[in-house]
PDB file of C-alpha atoms in Angstrom:
ATOM      1  CA  MET A   1     112.690 159.052  63.958  1.00  0.00           C
ATOM      2  CA  SER A   2     112.798 162.180  66.080  1.00  0.00           C
ATOM      3  CA  PRO A   3     110.358 162.331  69.027  1.00  0.00           C
ATOM      4  CA  ALA A   4     109.457 165.792  67.690  1.00  0.00           C
ATOM      5  CA  VAL A   5     107.665 164.293  64.675  1.00  0.00           C
ATOM      6  CA  THR A   6     104.086 165.501  64.378  1.00  0.00           C
ATOM      7  CA  MET A   7     101.171 163.076  64.354  1.00  0.00           C
ATOM      8  CA  THR A   8     100.274 164.161  60.834  1.00  0.00           C
ATOM      9  CA  GLU A   9     103.805 163.390  59.643  1.00  0.00           C
ATOM     10  CA  ALA A  10     103.727 160.019  61.376  1.00  0.00           C
ATOM     11  CA  ILE A  11     100.398 159.138  59.760  1.00  0.00           C
ATOM     12  CA  THR A  12     101.674 160.136  56.329  1.00  0.00           C
ATOM     13  CA  ALA A  13     104.795 158.014  56.771  1.00  0.00           C
ATOM     14  CA  LEU A  14     102.804 155.014  58.047  1.00  0.00           C
ATOM     15  CA  VAL A  15     100.338 155.177  55.157  1.00  0.00           C
ATOM     16  CA  THR A  16     103.173 155.501  52.646  1.00  0.00           C
ATOM     17  CA  GLU A  17     104.894 152.445  54.129  1.00  0.00           C
ATOM     18  CA  LYS A  18     101.698 150.396  54.082  1.00  0.00           C
ATOM     19  CA  ARG A  19     100.976 151.217  50.454  1.00  0.00           C
ATOM     20  CA  ALA A  20     104.550 150.424  49.475  1.00  0.00           C
ATOM     21  CA  THR A  21     103.986 146.897  50.808  1.00  0.00           C
ATOM     22  CA  GLY A  22     100.748 146.398  48.844  1.00  0.00           C
ATOM     23  CA  TYR A  23      98.007 147.632  51.175  1.00  0.00           C
ATOM     24  CA  LYS A  24      95.425 150.148  49.973  1.00  0.00           C
ATOM     25  CA  TYR A  25      95.081 151.608  53.469  1.00  0.00           C
ATOM     26  CA  ASP A  26      92.419 154.112  52.365  1.00  0.00           C
ATOM     27  CA  ALA A  27      89.841 153.521  55.094  1.00  0.00           C
ATOM     28  CA  GLU A  28      92.600 153.349  57.700  1.00  0.00           C
ATOM     29  CA  GLU A  29      94.032 156.651  56.492  1.00  0.00           C
ATOM     30  CA  ARG A  30      90.629 158.286  56.935  1.00  0.00           C
ATOM     31  CA  VAL A  31      90.314 156.905  60.473  1.00  0.00           C
ATOM     32  CA  LEU A  32      93.782 158.167  61.384  1.00  0.00           C
ATOM     33  CA  ALA A  33      92.999 161.620  59.983  1.00  0.00           C
ATOM     34  CA  ARG A  34      89.867 161.717  62.140  1.00  0.00           C
ATOM     35  CA  PHE A  35      91.856 160.574  65.175  1.00  0.00           C
ATOM     36  CA  ALA A  36      94.449 163.288  64.569  1.00  0.00           C
ATOM     37  CA  ALA A  37      91.705 165.936  64.341  1.00  0.00           C
ATOM     38  CA  PHE A  38      90.050 164.548  67.482  1.00  0.00           C
ATOM     39  CA  SER A  39      93.354 164.613  69.367  1.00  0.00           C
ATOM     40  CA  ALA A  40      94.106 168.162  68.246  1.00  0.00           C
ATOM     41  CA  SER A  41      90.702 169.235  69.514  1.00  0.00           C
ATOM     42  CA  GLN A  42      90.644 167.351  72.807  1.00  0.00           C
ATOM     43  CA  PHE A  43      94.367 167.100  73.595  1.00  0.00           C
ATOM     44  CA  PRO A  44      96.106 170.137  72.060  1.00  0.00           C
ATOM     45  CA  GLY A  45      99.798 169.618  71.356  1.00  0.00           C
ATOM     46  CA  LEU A  46      99.592 165.818  71.511  1.00  0.00           C
ATOM     47  CA  GLU A  47     101.810 164.175  68.872  1.00  0.00           C
ATOM     48  CA  ALA A  48     101.360 160.476  69.723  1.00  0.00           C
ATOM     49  CA  PRO A  49      98.515 158.325  71.039  1.00  0.00           C
ATOM     50  CA  THR A  50      98.308 158.272  74.832  1.00  0.00           C
ATOM     51  CA  ARG A  51      96.122 156.151  77.033  1.00  0.00           C
ATOM     52  CA  ALA A  52      93.889 159.158  77.743  1.00  0.00           C
ATOM     53  CA  SER A  53      93.476 160.099  74.077  1.00  0.00           C
ATOM     54  CA  VAL A  54      92.822 156.538  72.901  1.00  0.00           C
ATOM     55  CA  GLU A  55      90.296 155.871  75.646  1.00  0.00           C
ATOM     56  CA  ALA A  56      88.571 159.183  74.916  1.00  0.00           C
ATOM     57  CA  TRP A  57      88.464 158.248  71.212  1.00  0.00           C
ATOM     58  CA  ILE A  58      86.812 154.924  72.046  1.00  0.00           C
ATOM     59  CA  THR A  59      84.411 156.498  74.538  1.00  0.00           C
ATOM     60  CA  SER A  60      83.359 159.056  71.937  1.00  0.00           C
ATOM     61  CA  ALA A  61      82.591 156.266  69.470  1.00  0.00           C
ATOM     62  CA  ARG A  62      80.618 154.306  72.060  1.00  0.00           C
ATOM     63  CA  ASP A  63      78.623 157.414  72.912  1.00  0.00           C
ATOM     64  CA  ARG A  64      77.603 157.556  69.247  1.00  0.00           C
ATOM     65  CA  GLY A  65      76.333 153.993  69.535  1.00  0.00           C
ATOM     66  CA  VAL A  66      78.668 152.415  66.989  1.00  0.00           C
ATOM     67  CA  LYS A  67      78.600 148.651  66.623  1.00  0.00           C
ATOM     68  CA  PRO A  68      81.456 146.417  67.836  1.00  0.00           C
ATOM     69  CA  ALA A  69      82.739 145.880  64.290  1.00  0.00           C
ATOM     70  CA  THR A  70      82.880 149.637  63.677  1.00  0.00           C
ATOM     71  CA  LEU A  71      84.581 150.162  67.023  1.00  0.00           C
ATOM     72  CA  GLN A  72      87.263 147.662  66.047  1.00  0.00           C
ATOM     73  CA  GLY A  73      87.728 149.525  62.759  1.00  0.00           C
ATOM     74  CA  LEU A  74      88.221 152.811  64.612  1.00  0.00           C
ATOM     75  CA  ALA A  75      90.699 151.338  67.095  1.00  0.00           C
ATOM     76  CA  ALA A  76      92.871 149.117  64.884  1.00  0.00           C
ATOM     77  CA  PRO A  77      94.564 151.875  62.818  1.00  0.00           C
ATOM     78  CA  VAL A  78      95.274 153.895  65.973  1.00  0.00           C
ATOM     79  CA  ARG A  79      96.841 150.806  67.540  1.00  0.00           C
ATOM     80  CA  GLU A  80      98.951 150.323  64.405  1.00  0.00           C
ATOM     81  CA  LEU A  81     100.050 153.962  64.523  1.00  0.00           C
ATOM     82  CA  ALA A  82     101.160 153.553  68.137  1.00  0.00           C
ATOM     83  CA  ARG A  83     103.124 150.406  67.292  1.00  0.00           C
ATOM     84  CA  TRP A  84     104.724 152.139  64.323  1.00  0.00           C
ATOM     85  CA  LEU A  85     105.815 155.059  66.520  1.00  0.00           C
ATOM     86  CA  GLY A  86     107.050 152.711  69.237  1.00  0.00           C
ATOM     87  CA  ARG A  87     109.313 150.899  66.788  1.00  0.00           C
ATOM     88  CA  ARG A  88     110.910 154.264  66.088  1.00  0.00           C
ATOM     89  CA  GLY A  89     111.504 155.145  69.705  1.00  0.00           C
ATOM     90  CA  VAL A  90     108.499 157.438  70.155  1.00  0.00           C
ATOM     91  CA  PRO A  91     106.483 156.647  73.306  1.00  0.00           C
ATOM     92  CA  ALA A  92     102.896 155.796  72.331  1.00  0.00           C
ATOM     93  CA  TYR A  93     100.047 153.919  73.999  1.00  0.00           C
ATOM     94  CA  VAL A  94      99.116 150.615  72.348  1.00  0.00           C
ATOM     95  CA  LEU A  95      95.558 149.559  73.140  1.00  0.00           C
ATOM     96  CA  PRO A  96      95.845 145.989  74.544  1.00  0.00           C
ATOM     97  CA  ALA A  97      94.300 143.168  72.572  1.00  0.00           C
ATOM     98  CA  GLY A  98      90.999 141.966  73.967  1.00  0.00           C
ATOM     99  CA  THR A  99      90.037 145.386  75.327  1.00  0.00           C
ATOM    100  CA  LEU A 100      87.127 145.800  72.928  1.00  0.00           C
ATOM    101  CA  PRO A 101      84.181 143.437  72.471  1.00  0.00           C
ATOM    102  CA  ARG A 102      84.519 141.116  69.531  1.00  0.00           C
ATOM    103  CA  PRO A 103      81.922 141.650  66.804  1.00  0.00           C
ATOM    104  CA  ALA A 104      79.438 138.887  66.201  1.00  0.00           C
ATOM    105  CA  ARG A 105      80.777 136.443  63.642  1.00  0.00           C
ATOM    106  CA  TYR A 106      78.914 136.407  60.366  1.00  0.00           C
ATOM    107  CA  VAL A 107      78.433 132.922  58.934  1.00  0.00           C
ATOM    108  CA  PRO A 108      78.213 133.201  55.140  1.00  0.00           C
ATOM    109  CA  HIS A 109      75.035 132.083  53.432  1.00  0.00           C
ATOM    110  CA  ILE A 110      75.822 129.322  50.964  1.00  0.00           C
ATOM    111  CA  TYR A 111      73.144 129.496  48.316  1.00  0.00           C
ATOM    112  CA  THR A 112      71.501 126.258  47.269  1.00  0.00           C
ATOM    113  CA  ASP A 113      71.366 125.382  43.597  1.00  0.00           C
ATOM    114  CA  GLN A 114      67.643 126.219  43.674  1.00  0.00           C
ATOM    115  CA  GLU A 115      68.309 129.626  45.242  1.00  0.00           C
ATOM    116  CA  LEU A 116      70.923 130.466  42.621  1.00  0.00           C
ATOM    117  CA  ALA A 117      68.542 129.501  39.840  1.00  0.00           C
ATOM    118  CA  GLY A 118      65.785 131.606  41.381  1.00  0.00           C
ATOM    119  CA  LEU A 119      68.056 134.598  41.907  1.00  0.00           C
ATOM    120  CA  PHE A 120      69.396 134.585  38.350  1.00  0.00           C
ATOM    121  CA  ALA A 121      65.885 134.101  36.957  1.00  0.00           C
ATOM    122  CA  GLN A 122      64.842 137.326  38.681  1.00  0.00           C
ATOM    123  CA  THR A 123      67.824 139.233  37.311  1.00  0.00           C
ATOM    124  CA  ASP A 124      66.702 138.129  33.844  1.00  0.00           C
ATOM    125  CA  ARG A 125      63.303 139.738  34.540  1.00  0.00           C
ATOM    126  CA  CYS A 126      64.865 143.106  35.397  1.00  0.00           C
ATOM    127  CA  HIS A 127      62.998 145.655  33.275  1.00  0.00           C
ATOM    128  CA  TYR A 128      64.103 148.735  31.379  1.00  0.00           C
ATOM    129  CA  ASP A 129      64.153 152.019  33.302  1.00  0.00           C
ATOM    130  CA  SER A 130      64.726 155.295  31.462  1.00  0.00           C
ATOM    131  CA  GLN A 131      66.582 156.738  34.485  1.00  0.00           C
ATOM    132  CA  VAL A 132      69.052 153.825  34.476  1.00  0.00           C
ATOM    133  CA  PRO A 133      68.823 152.720  30.839  1.00  0.00           C
ATOM    134  CA  PHE A 134      71.330 149.854  30.993  1.00  0.00           C
ATOM    135  CA  ARG A 135      70.122 148.281  34.242  1.00  0.00           C
ATOM    136  CA  HIS A 136      68.127 145.510  32.542  1.00  0.00           C
ATOM    137  CA  LEU A 137      71.225 144.548  30.562  1.00  0.00           C
ATOM    138  CA  VAL A 138      73.724 144.935  33.410  1.00  0.00           C
ATOM    139  CA  MET A 139      72.049 143.011  36.209  1.00  0.00           C
ATOM    140  CA  PRO A 140      71.766 139.530  34.619  1.00  0.00           C
ATOM    141  CA  VAL A 141      75.433 139.623  33.595  1.00  0.00           C
ATOM    142  CA  LEU A 142      76.822 141.365  36.672  1.00  0.00           C
ATOM    143  CA  PHE A 143      75.535 138.864  39.225  1.00  0.00           C
ATOM    144  CA  ARG A 144      76.405 135.838  37.090  1.00  0.00           C
ATOM    145  CA  THR A 145      79.947 137.203  36.707  1.00  0.00           C
ATOM    146  CA  ILE A 146      80.312 137.805  40.449  1.00  0.00           C
ATOM    147  CA  TYR A 147      79.214 134.235  41.161  1.00  0.00           C
ATOM    148  CA  ALA A 148      80.896 132.359  38.312  1.00  0.00           C
ATOM    149  CA  CYS A 149      84.241 134.136  38.773  1.00  0.00           C
ATOM    150  CA  GLY A 150      84.102 134.440  42.569  1.00  0.00           C
ATOM    151  CA  LEU A 151      84.595 138.196  42.362  1.00  0.00           C
ATOM    152  CA  ARG A 152      84.194 140.757  45.075  1.00  0.00           C
ATOM    153  CA  ALA A 153      81.424 143.193  44.115  1.00  0.00           C
ATOM    154  CA  SER A 154      83.974 146.018  44.133  1.00  0.00           C
ATOM    155  CA  GLU A 155      86.111 144.126  41.614  1.00  0.00           C
ATOM    156  CA  ALA A 156      83.193 143.463  39.280  1.00  0.00           C
ATOM    157  CA  ARG A 157      81.837 147.003  39.292  1.00  0.00           C
ATOM    158  CA  LEU A 158      85.239 148.495  38.409  1.00  0.00           C
ATOM    159  CA  LEU A 159      85.831 146.329  35.340  1.00  0.00           C
ATOM    160  CA  ARG A 160      86.498 148.361  32.211  1.00  0.00           C
ATOM    161  CA  PHE A 161      85.819 147.222  28.660  1.00  0.00           C
ATOM    162  CA  GLY A 162      89.563 146.772  28.158  1.00  0.00           C
ATOM    163  CA  ASP A 163      89.701 144.391  31.127  1.00  0.00           C
ATOM    164  CA  VAL A 164      87.357 141.897  29.444  1.00  0.00           C
ATOM    165  CA  ASP A 165      89.149 139.824  26.795  1.00  0.00           C
ATOM    166  CA  LEU A 166      86.333 138.146  24.903  1.00  0.00           C
ATOM    167  CA  VAL A 167      88.697 136.267  22.585  1.00  0.00           C
ATOM    168  CA  ALA A 168      90.762 134.620  25.312  1.00  0.00           C
ATOM    169  CA  GLY A 169      87.878 134.527  27.784  1.00  0.00           C
ATOM    170  CA  VAL A 170      89.845 136.245  30.547  1.00  0.00           C
ATOM    171  CA  LEU A 171      88.985 139.061  32.958  1.00  0.00           C
ATOM    172  CA  THR A 172      91.779 141.269  34.289  1.00  0.00           C
ATOM    173  CA  ILE A 173      91.057 142.340  37.857  1.00  0.00           C
ATOM    174  CA  ARG A 174      93.039 145.487  38.589  1.00  0.00           C
ATOM    175  CA  ASP A 175      94.051 146.764  41.993  1.00  0.00           C
ATOM    176  CA  GLY A 176      92.234 144.026  43.913  1.00  0.00           C
ATOM    177  CA  LYS A 177      92.634 143.418  47.601  1.00  0.00           C
ATOM    178  CA  SER A 178      96.165 144.344  48.758  1.00  0.00           C
ATOM    179  CA  GLY A 179      96.555 146.287  45.518  1.00  0.00           C
ATOM    180  CA  LYS A 180      97.232 143.218  43.382  1.00  0.00           C
ATOM    181  CA  ASP A 181      96.145 142.512  39.794  1.00  0.00           C
ATOM    182  CA  ARG A 182      95.096 139.059  38.657  1.00  0.00           C
ATOM    183  CA  GLN A 183      93.634 137.342  35.613  1.00  0.00           C
ATOM    184  CA  VAL A 184      90.479 135.262  35.888  1.00  0.00           C
ATOM    185  CA  PRO A 185      89.511 132.809  33.098  1.00  0.00           C
ATOM    186  CA  VAL A 186      85.789 132.509  32.437  1.00  0.00           C
ATOM    187  CA  SER A 187      83.746 129.533  31.298  1.00  0.00           C
ATOM    188  CA  ALA A 188      82.576 129.242  27.692  1.00  0.00           C
ATOM    189  CA  PRO A 189      78.890 129.931  28.551  1.00  0.00           C
ATOM    190  CA  LEU A 190      79.824 133.044  30.529  1.00  0.00           C
ATOM    191  CA  ARG A 191      82.122 134.242  27.743  1.00  0.00           C
ATOM    192  CA  ASP A 192      79.210 133.961  25.290  1.00  0.00           C
ATOM    193  CA  ARG A 193      76.983 135.916  27.654  1.00  0.00           C
ATOM    194  CA  LEU A 194      79.660 138.581  28.137  1.00  0.00           C
ATOM    195  CA  ALA A 195      80.089 138.857  24.360  1.00  0.00           C
ATOM    196  CA  GLY A 196      76.359 139.323  23.804  1.00  0.00           C
ATOM    197  CA  TYR A 197      76.223 141.943  26.524  1.00  0.00           C
ATOM    198  CA  HIS A 198      79.304 143.727  25.147  1.00  0.00           C
ATOM    199  CA  ALA A 199      77.703 143.985  21.700  1.00  0.00           C
ATOM    200  CA  ARG A 200      74.674 145.767  23.191  1.00  0.00           C
ATOM    201  CA  VAL A 201      76.434 148.133  25.619  1.00  0.00           C
ATOM    202  CA  ALA A 202      79.932 149.013  24.343  1.00  0.00           C
ATOM    203  CA  GLY A 203      80.106 152.536  22.949  1.00  0.00           C
ATOM    204  CA  ARG A 204      76.621 153.464  24.151  1.00  0.00           C
ATOM    205  CA  SER A 205      77.090 154.043  27.885  1.00  0.00           C
ATOM    206  CA  GLY A 206      79.104 157.250  27.759  1.00  0.00           C
ATOM    207  CA  GLY A 207      82.066 155.771  29.581  1.00  0.00           C
ATOM    208  CA  ASP A 208      84.554 152.934  29.716  1.00  0.00           C
ATOM    209  CA  TRP A 209      82.974 150.986  32.577  1.00  0.00           C
ATOM    210  CA  PHE A 210      81.866 147.485  31.619  1.00  0.00           C
ATOM    211  CA  PHE A 211      78.988 147.716  34.117  1.00  0.00           C
ATOM    212  CA  PRO A 212      77.944 151.369  33.821  1.00  0.00           C
ATOM    213  CA  GLY A 213      75.969 153.266  36.390  1.00  0.00           C
ATOM    214  CA  THR A 214      74.829 156.816  35.625  1.00  0.00           C
ATOM    215  CA  SER A 215      76.629 159.840  34.144  1.00  0.00           C
ATOM    216  CA  GLY A 216      79.477 157.739  32.792  1.00  0.00           C
ATOM    217  CA  GLN A 217      80.358 156.378  36.234  1.00  0.00           C
ATOM    218  CA  PRO A 218      80.592 152.737  37.393  1.00  0.00           C
ATOM    219  CA  LEU A 219      77.831 151.167  39.421  1.00  0.00           C
ATOM    220  CA  THR A 220      77.991 152.020  43.098  1.00  0.00           C
ATOM    221  CA  LEU A 221      78.052 149.324  45.755  1.00  0.00           C
ATOM    222  CA  ALA A 222      74.849 150.826  47.181  1.00  0.00           C
ATOM    223  CA  ASN A 223      73.139 150.420  43.817  1.00  0.00           C
ATOM    224  CA  ILE A 224      74.296 146.811  43.533  1.00  0.00           C
ATOM    225  CA  ASP A 225      73.017 146.035  47.031  1.00  0.00           C
ATOM    226  CA  LYS A 226      69.666 147.739  46.379  1.00  0.00           C
ATOM    227  CA  ASN A 227      69.042 145.704  43.240  1.00  0.00           C
ATOM    228  CA  PHE A 228      70.292 142.537  44.921  1.00  0.00           C
ATOM    229  CA  ARG A 229      67.837 142.893  47.814  1.00  0.00           C
ATOM    230  CA  ARG A 230      65.001 143.312  45.337  1.00  0.00           C
ATOM    231  CA  PHE A 231      66.021 140.176  43.442  1.00  0.00           C
ATOM    232  CA  LEU A 232      66.228 138.218  46.706  1.00  0.00           C
ATOM    233  CA  TRP A 233      62.704 139.300  47.635  1.00  0.00           C
ATOM    234  CA  GLN A 234      61.371 138.432  44.198  1.00  0.00           C
ATOM    235  CA  ALA A 235      63.065 135.001  44.382  1.00  0.00           C
ATOM    236  CA  ARG A 236      61.519 134.469  47.848  1.00  0.00           C
ATOM    237  CA  ILE A 237      64.925 134.074  49.481  1.00  0.00           C
ATOM    238  CA  PRO A 238      64.554 135.300  53.087  1.00  0.00           C
ATOM    239  CA  HIS A 239      66.813 138.096  54.295  1.00  0.00           C
ATOM    240  CA  GLY A 240      67.671 138.391  57.974  1.00  0.00           C
ATOM    241  CA  GLY A 241      68.190 142.156  57.987  1.00  0.00           C
ATOM    242  CA  ARG A 242      71.297 144.292  58.134  1.00  0.00           C
ATOM    243  CA  GLY A 243      74.327 142.302  59.235  1.00  0.00           C
ATOM    244  CA  HIS A 244      72.648 138.932  58.729  1.00  0.00           C
ATOM    245  CA  GLY A 245      72.446 138.413  54.976  1.00  0.00           C
ATOM    246  CA  PRO A 246      72.315 136.790  52.533  1.00  0.00           C
ATOM    247  CA  ARG A 247      74.771 139.203  50.956  1.00  0.00           C
ATOM    248  CA  VAL A 248      76.125 139.763  47.462  1.00  0.00           C
ATOM    249  CA  HIS A 249      79.527 138.698  48.834  1.00  0.00           C
ATOM    250  CA  ASP A 250      78.059 135.308  49.705  1.00  0.00           C
ATOM    251  CA  LEU A 251      77.914 134.547  45.983  1.00  0.00           C
ATOM    252  CA  ARG A 252      81.722 134.557  46.089  1.00  0.00           C
ATOM    253  CA  HIS A 253      81.713 132.207  49.077  1.00  0.00           C
ATOM    254  CA  THR A 254      79.202 129.932  47.326  1.00  0.00           C
ATOM    255  CA  MET A 255      81.328 129.728  44.197  1.00  0.00           C
ATOM    256  CA  ALA A 256      84.319 128.547  46.254  1.00  0.00           C
ATOM    257  CA  VAL A 257      82.292 125.997  48.186  1.00  0.00           C
ATOM    258  CA  ASN A 258      80.618 124.658  45.037  1.00  0.00           C
ATOM    259  CA  ASN A 259      83.989 124.183  43.361  1.00  0.00           C
ATOM    260  CA  LEU A 260      85.296 122.254  46.359  1.00  0.00           C
ATOM    261  CA  ARG A 261      82.096 120.228  46.497  1.00  0.00           C
ATOM    262  CA  SER A 262      82.422 119.221  42.845  1.00  0.00           C
ATOM    263  CA  TRP A 263      86.086 118.304  43.325  1.00  0.00           C
ATOM    264  CA  PHE A 264      85.273 116.003  46.230  1.00  0.00           C
ATOM    265  CA  ILE A 265      82.313 114.435  44.420  1.00  0.00           C
ATOM    266  CA  ARG A 266      84.495 113.711  41.369  1.00  0.00           C
ATOM    267  CA  GLY A 267      87.289 112.332  43.529  1.00  0.00           C
ATOM    268  CA  GLU A 268      89.730 115.087  42.533  1.00  0.00           C
ATOM    269  CA  ASP A 269      92.807 115.879  44.618  1.00  0.00           C
ATOM    270  CA  ALA A 270      91.398 118.949  46.370  1.00  0.00           C
ATOM    271  CA  GLY A 271      94.717 119.527  48.148  1.00  0.00           C
ATOM    272  CA  ALA A 272      96.487 119.983  44.820  1.00  0.00           C
ATOM    273  CA  LEU A 273      93.696 122.191  43.474  1.00  0.00           C
ATOM    274  CA  LEU A 274      93.382 124.452  46.517  1.00  0.00           C
ATOM    275  CA  PRO A 275      96.251 126.753  45.372  1.00  0.00           C
ATOM    276  CA  VAL A 276      94.410 127.122  42.041  1.00  0.00           C
ATOM    277  CA  LEU A 277      91.338 128.348  43.897  1.00  0.00           C
ATOM    278  CA  GLN A 278      93.564 130.643  45.957  1.00  0.00           C
ATOM    279  CA  ALA A 279      94.993 132.292  42.836  1.00  0.00           C
ATOM    280  CA  TYR A 280      91.591 132.469  41.124  1.00  0.00           C
ATOM    281  CA  MET A 281      90.004 134.285  44.067  1.00  0.00           C
ATOM    282  CA  GLY A 282      92.954 136.568  44.713  1.00  0.00           C
ATOM    283  CA  HIS A 283      93.728 135.352  48.228  1.00  0.00           C
ATOM    284  CA  SER A 284      97.099 136.441  49.556  1.00  0.00           C
ATOM    285  CA  SER A 285      97.285 133.442  51.901  1.00  0.00           C
ATOM    286  CA  ILE A 286      96.269 129.811  51.539  1.00  0.00           C
ATOM    287  CA  ALA A 287      94.729 130.167  55.018  1.00  0.00           C
ATOM    288  CA  ASP A 288      91.991 132.331  53.508  1.00  0.00           C
ATOM    289  CA  THR A 289      91.196 129.564  51.042  1.00  0.00           C
ATOM    290  CA  ASP A 290      91.352 126.867  53.726  1.00  0.00           C
ATOM    291  CA  TYR A 291      88.338 128.555  55.296  1.00  0.00           C
ATOM    292  CA  TYR A 292      86.186 127.245  52.461  1.00  0.00           C
ATOM    293  CA  LEU A 293      86.978 123.685  53.459  1.00  0.00           C
ATOM    294  CA  ARG A 294      85.119 124.314  56.709  1.00  0.00           C
ATOM    295  CA  LEU A 295      82.237 125.953  54.863  1.00  0.00           C
ATOM    296  CA  THR A 296      82.038 122.989  52.484  1.00  0.00           C
ATOM    297  CA  ALA A 297      81.953 120.488  55.336  1.00  0.00           C
ATOM    298  CA  GLU A 298      79.237 122.467  57.119  1.00  0.00           C
ATOM    299  CA  SER A 299      77.145 123.176  54.030  1.00  0.00           C
ATOM    300  CA  TYR A 300      77.227 119.660  52.594  1.00  0.00           C
ATOM    301  CA  PRO A 301      77.305 117.174  55.490  1.00  0.00           C
ATOM    302  CA  HIS A 302      77.179 114.174  53.155  1.00  0.00           C
ATOM    303  CA  ILE A 303      80.777 114.892  52.065  1.00  0.00           C
ATOM    304  CA  THR A 304      82.049 115.945  55.490  1.00  0.00           C
ATOM    305  CA  ALA A 305      83.792 112.596  55.983  1.00  0.00           C
ATOM    306  CA  GLN A 306      85.691 113.084  52.716  1.00  0.00           C
ATOM    307  CA  VAL A 307      86.767 116.571  53.739  1.00  0.00           C
ATOM    308  CA  GLN A 308      87.858 115.383  57.169  1.00  0.00           C
ATOM    309  CA  ARG A 309      89.867 112.498  55.737  1.00  0.00           C
ATOM    310  CA  ALA A 310      91.691 114.815  53.359  1.00  0.00           C
ATOM    311  CA  PHE A 311      92.030 117.902  55.565  1.00  0.00           C
ATOM    312  CA  GLY A 312      91.182 116.906  59.106  1.00  0.00           C
ATOM    313  CA  ASP A 313      94.001 119.042  60.464  1.00  0.00           C
ATOM    314  CA  VAL A 314      92.574 122.278  59.056  1.00  0.00           C
ATOM    315  CA  VAL A 315      88.808 121.855  59.173  1.00  0.00           C
ATOM    316  CA  PRO A 316      87.490 122.115  62.737  1.00  0.00           C
ATOM    317  CA  ARG A 317      83.803 122.913  62.985  1.00  0.00           C
ATOM    318  CA  LEU A 318      82.897 126.276  61.510  1.00  0.00           C
ATOM    319  CA  ALA A 319      81.658 127.605  64.861  1.00  0.00           C
ATOM    320  CA  ALA A 320      85.153 127.269  66.318  1.00  0.00           C
ATOM    321  CA  GLY A 321      86.584 130.335  64.635  1.00  0.00           C
ATOM    322  CA  PRO A 322      85.870 133.669  62.986  1.00  0.00           C
ATOM    323  CA  CYS A 323      84.947 134.172  59.372  1.00  0.00           C
ATOM    324  CA  HIS A 324      88.245 134.541  57.488  1.00  0.00           C
ATOM    325  CA  GLY A 325      87.047 134.139  53.934  1.00  0.00           C
ATOM    326  CA  ASP A 326      87.207 137.332  51.940  1.00  0.00           C
TER     327      ASP A 326
END
């Protein structure tokens, strides 16, 4: 690549390359566009990250009081851009690893069986609201589907009616993490619940979204979180505040841990079944699924010895590493 390439051209090429290899790279693209605008304003004529521009970018973020996790999210794409340029012979400053403070590690909340029962009972009590006329139908099914299928909230909210095969009992998750599709079988009880819900909502919501929001649009993540916090409060499940949870995403973690727990209790070969869990949850690496072994050992100490005997080489104590599960 010519050293005369503009930063905008470099960003476009980097994003195109990332998406060609399966990454969405949407949030990163937005960060890079902001960095390019910042550089054009503060360092006119600059076409690659320099130490001065990167440090000014970080200082500007710190002055706004952003949290360590946000700071990492603002720095990582710029670091990747510099590496990408460097591989093409364009001098660029790569922010050294360890320069920024590490964000506090979030330890997922693994819901107890009693908490799950209480949470779902409250979703069943969700009442009709004329401003969101399908909410009382959506919420009981939405949160059970997220838990039972181990879905990310973003995957559940973007399901369309055509993605839910009620005959085969299979959900098709489209454009999941890393841009991949996958199929997720559902249990017979959940299939019956989905069928009953489908009969009451299909053709009446003004759109094709299985879990409709308003004006023919899918539910927003903010709406899901708002309802979730209300159900937690009604179920008397304490919430530690922003950044502490419990979170909707912890239902996904709990599903994985509960599956592993049941496999160990029944004496199943968890090692052979771990790739099944990996495929079911849409993990790109078995390392992401291995994380749940640590969570299982920590959450259910009475089976820790079984986990250690089977996977002692991959299950150090949870506090020893960051949260990898996604």
